[in-house]
mmCIF file of C-alpha atoms in Angstrom:
data_model
loop_
_atom_site.group_PDB
_atom_site.id
_atom_site.type_symbol
_atom_site.label_atom_id
_atom_site.label_comp_id
_atom_site.label_asym_id
_atom_site.label_seq_id
_atom_site.Cartn_x
_atom_site.Cartn_y
_atom_site.Cartn_z
ATOM 1 C CA UNK A 87 13.144 35.862 25.121
ATOM 2 C CA UNK A 88 14.531 37.540 22.139
ATOM 3 C CA UNK A 89 13.366 37.333 19.300
ATOM 4 C CA UNK A 90 10.200 34.405 20.650
ATOM 5 C CA UNK A 91 13.162 32.001 21.520
ATOM 6 C CA UNK A 92 14.294 31.289 24.909
ATOM 7 C CA UNK A 93 18.393 31.993 25.609
ATOM 8 C CA UNK A 94 20.260 29.438 27.252
ATOM 9 C CA UNK A 95 23.153 30.211 29.334
ATOM 10 C CA UNK A 96 26.388 29.134 28.177
ATOM 11 C CA UNK A 97 29.303 28.058 25.633
ATOM 12 C CA UNK A 98 27.792 28.536 21.791
ATOM 13 C CA UNK A 99 27.760 26.425 19.567
ATOM 14 C CA UNK A 100 27.212 22.552 18.757
ATOM 15 C CA UNK A 101 29.039 20.578 21.677
ATOM 16 C CA UNK A 102 31.781 18.669 19.869
ATOM 17 C CA UNK A 103 30.579 14.611 20.013
ATOM 18 C CA UNK A 104 32.528 11.834 20.833
ATOM 19 C CA UNK A 105 33.555 11.101 17.512
ATOM 20 C CA UNK A 106 34.936 14.949 16.657
ATOM 21 C CA UNK A 107 36.941 14.240 20.203
ATOM 22 C CA UNK A 108 38.658 11.093 17.973
ATOM 23 C CA UNK A 109 39.328 12.779 15.253
ATOM 24 C CA UNK A 110 40.800 15.507 17.093
ATOM 25 C CA UNK A 111 43.050 13.351 19.188
ATOM 26 C CA UNK A 112 43.951 11.781 15.900
ATOM 27 C CA UNK A 113 44.937 15.023 14.380
ATOM 28 C CA UNK A 114 47.264 15.561 16.950
ATOM 29 C CA UNK A 115 48.504 12.422 16.380
ATOM 30 C CA UNK A 116 49.278 13.172 13.539
ATOM 31 C CA UNK A 117 50.325 16.663 13.813
ATOM 32 C CA UNK A 118 52.963 15.285 16.405
ATOM 33 C CA UNK A 119 54.977 13.463 14.513
ATOM 34 C CA UNK A 120 55.093 15.040 11.732
ATOM 35 C CA UNK A 121 56.786 17.858 14.168
ATOM 36 C CA UNK A 122 58.901 15.121 15.150
ATOM 37 C CA UNK A 123 59.726 14.130 11.707
ATOM 38 C CA UNK A 124 60.557 17.861 10.307
ATOM 39 C CA UNK A 125 62.315 17.954 13.368
ATOM 40 C CA UNK A 126 64.576 15.733 13.064
ATOM 41 C CA UNK A 127 65.343 15.810 9.635
ATOM 42 C CA UNK A 128 66.053 19.860 10.784
ATOM 43 C CA UNK A 129 68.311 18.094 13.035
ATOM 44 C CA UNK A 130 70.573 15.938 10.433
ATOM 45 C CA UNK A 131 70.739 18.999 8.705
ATOM 46 C CA UNK A 132 72.103 20.796 11.023
ATOM 47 C CA UNK A 133 74.485 17.989 12.604
ATOM 48 C CA UNK A 134 76.206 17.372 8.128
ATOM 49 C CA UNK A 135 76.452 21.870 7.191
ATOM 50 C CA UNK A 136 77.999 21.885 10.700
ATOM 51 C CA UNK A 137 80.673 18.311 9.632
ATOM 52 C CA UNK A 138 81.289 20.465 6.547
ATOM 53 C CA UNK A 139 81.779 23.648 8.142
ATOM 54 C CA UNK A 140 84.995 21.634 10.322
ATOM 55 C CA UNK A 141 86.393 19.945 6.859
ATOM 56 C CA UNK A 142 86.360 23.622 6.269
ATOM 57 C CA UNK A 143 88.088 24.880 9.391
ATOM 58 C CA UNK A 144 90.461 21.892 8.917
ATOM 59 C CA UNK A 145 91.116 22.572 5.373
ATOM 60 C CA UNK A 146 92.438 26.557 6.429
ATOM 61 C CA UNK A 147 94.398 25.592 9.129
ATOM 62 C CA UNK A 148 96.543 23.140 7.609
ATOM 63 C CA UNK A 149 96.753 25.968 4.844
ATOM 64 C CA UNK A 150 97.702 28.291 7.478
ATOM 65 C CA UNK A 151 99.982 25.620 8.884
ATOM 66 C CA UNK A 152 101.638 25.866 5.772
ATOM 67 C CA UNK A 153 101.971 29.834 5.011
ATOM 68 C CA UNK A 154 103.780 29.077 9.053
ATOM 69 C CA UNK A 155 106.333 26.928 8.263
ATOM 70 C CA UNK A 156 106.929 29.335 4.723
ATOM 71 C CA UNK A 157 107.262 32.114 6.542
ATOM 72 C CA UNK A 158 109.679 30.746 9.382
ATOM 73 C CA UNK A 159 111.661 29.222 6.463
ATOM 74 C CA UNK A 160 111.584 32.904 4.992
ATOM 75 C CA UNK A 161 112.620 34.576 8.120
ATOM 76 C CA UNK A 162 115.461 31.598 8.234
ATOM 77 C CA UNK A 163 117.088 33.141 4.742
ATOM 78 C CA UNK A 164 115.292 29.985 3.119
ATOM 79 C CA UNK A 165 112.690 30.761 0.521
ATOM 80 C CA UNK A 166 111.095 27.284 0.080
ATOM 81 C CA UNK A 167 110.672 25.303 -2.928
ATOM 82 C CA UNK A 168 107.073 25.933 -3.412
ATOM 83 C CA UNK A 169 107.462 30.018 -3.773
ATOM 84 C CA UNK A 170 110.524 29.669 -5.768
ATOM 85 C CA UNK A 171 107.898 26.887 -7.782
ATOM 86 C CA UNK A 172 105.844 29.747 -8.136
ATOM 87 C CA UNK A 173 108.563 32.384 -9.340
ATOM 88 C CA UNK A 174 110.095 30.863 -11.695
ATOM 89 C CA UNK A 175 106.779 29.419 -13.292
ATOM 90 C CA UNK A 176 108.403 26.036 -13.195
ATOM 91 C CA UNK A 177 105.218 23.652 -11.404
ATOM 92 C CA UNK A 178 102.280 26.227 -11.783
ATOM 93 C CA UNK A 179 100.105 23.146 -12.053
ATOM 94 C CA UNK A 180 100.915 21.937 -8.831
ATOM 95 C CA UNK A 181 99.623 25.199 -7.180
ATOM 96 C CA UNK A 182 96.877 25.348 -9.279
ATOM 97 C CA UNK A 183 96.285 21.852 -7.806
ATOM 98 C CA UNK A 184 96.002 23.297 -4.572
ATOM 99 C CA UNK A 185 94.107 26.831 -4.798
ATOM 100 C CA UNK A 186 91.733 24.670 -6.874
ATOM 101 C CA UNK A 187 91.081 21.983 -3.999
ATOM 102 C CA UNK A 188 90.633 24.762 -1.895
ATOM 103 C CA UNK A 189 88.612 26.175 -3.937
ATOM 104 C CA UNK A 190 86.378 23.460 -4.312
ATOM 105 C CA UNK A 191 85.914 22.251 -0.691
ATOM 106 C CA UNK A 192 84.832 26.478 -0.687
ATOM 107 C CA UNK A 193 82.518 25.629 -3.249
ATOM 108 C CA UNK A 194 81.035 22.489 -1.496
ATOM 109 C CA UNK A 195 80.928 24.908 1.406
ATOM 110 C CA UNK A 196 79.031 26.926 -0.197
ATOM 111 C CA UNK A 197 76.671 24.190 -1.949
ATOM 112 C CA UNK A 198 76.588 22.542 1.161
ATOM 113 C CA UNK A 199 74.591 26.026 3.495
ATOM 114 C CA UNK A 200 71.840 26.659 1.118
ATOM 115 C CA UNK A 201 69.427 25.019 2.201
#
């Protein structure tokens, strides 16, 4: 007996009613639905990110292969026409197009990596 009141052993607070239990279950279901939706969006974002990186890798591999071929040709004493054009300045427009394609690919990858 404390302060004129009889204390009962057990948990404090009010006991949840059936309505509260139903509401709690509904909130739990809603939370689970939202969690699944967030997870789905996250996976979609990651898949898009992976595919954009794979495209960038393919473009870089192609560029690397081109440079390898140029080096092999130069080792044989031949100067590739693209390098001649760059040295003479005749086809700078073509070289700028190639570099702008690479720059666009890099920008696209950079933009897609920022959520």
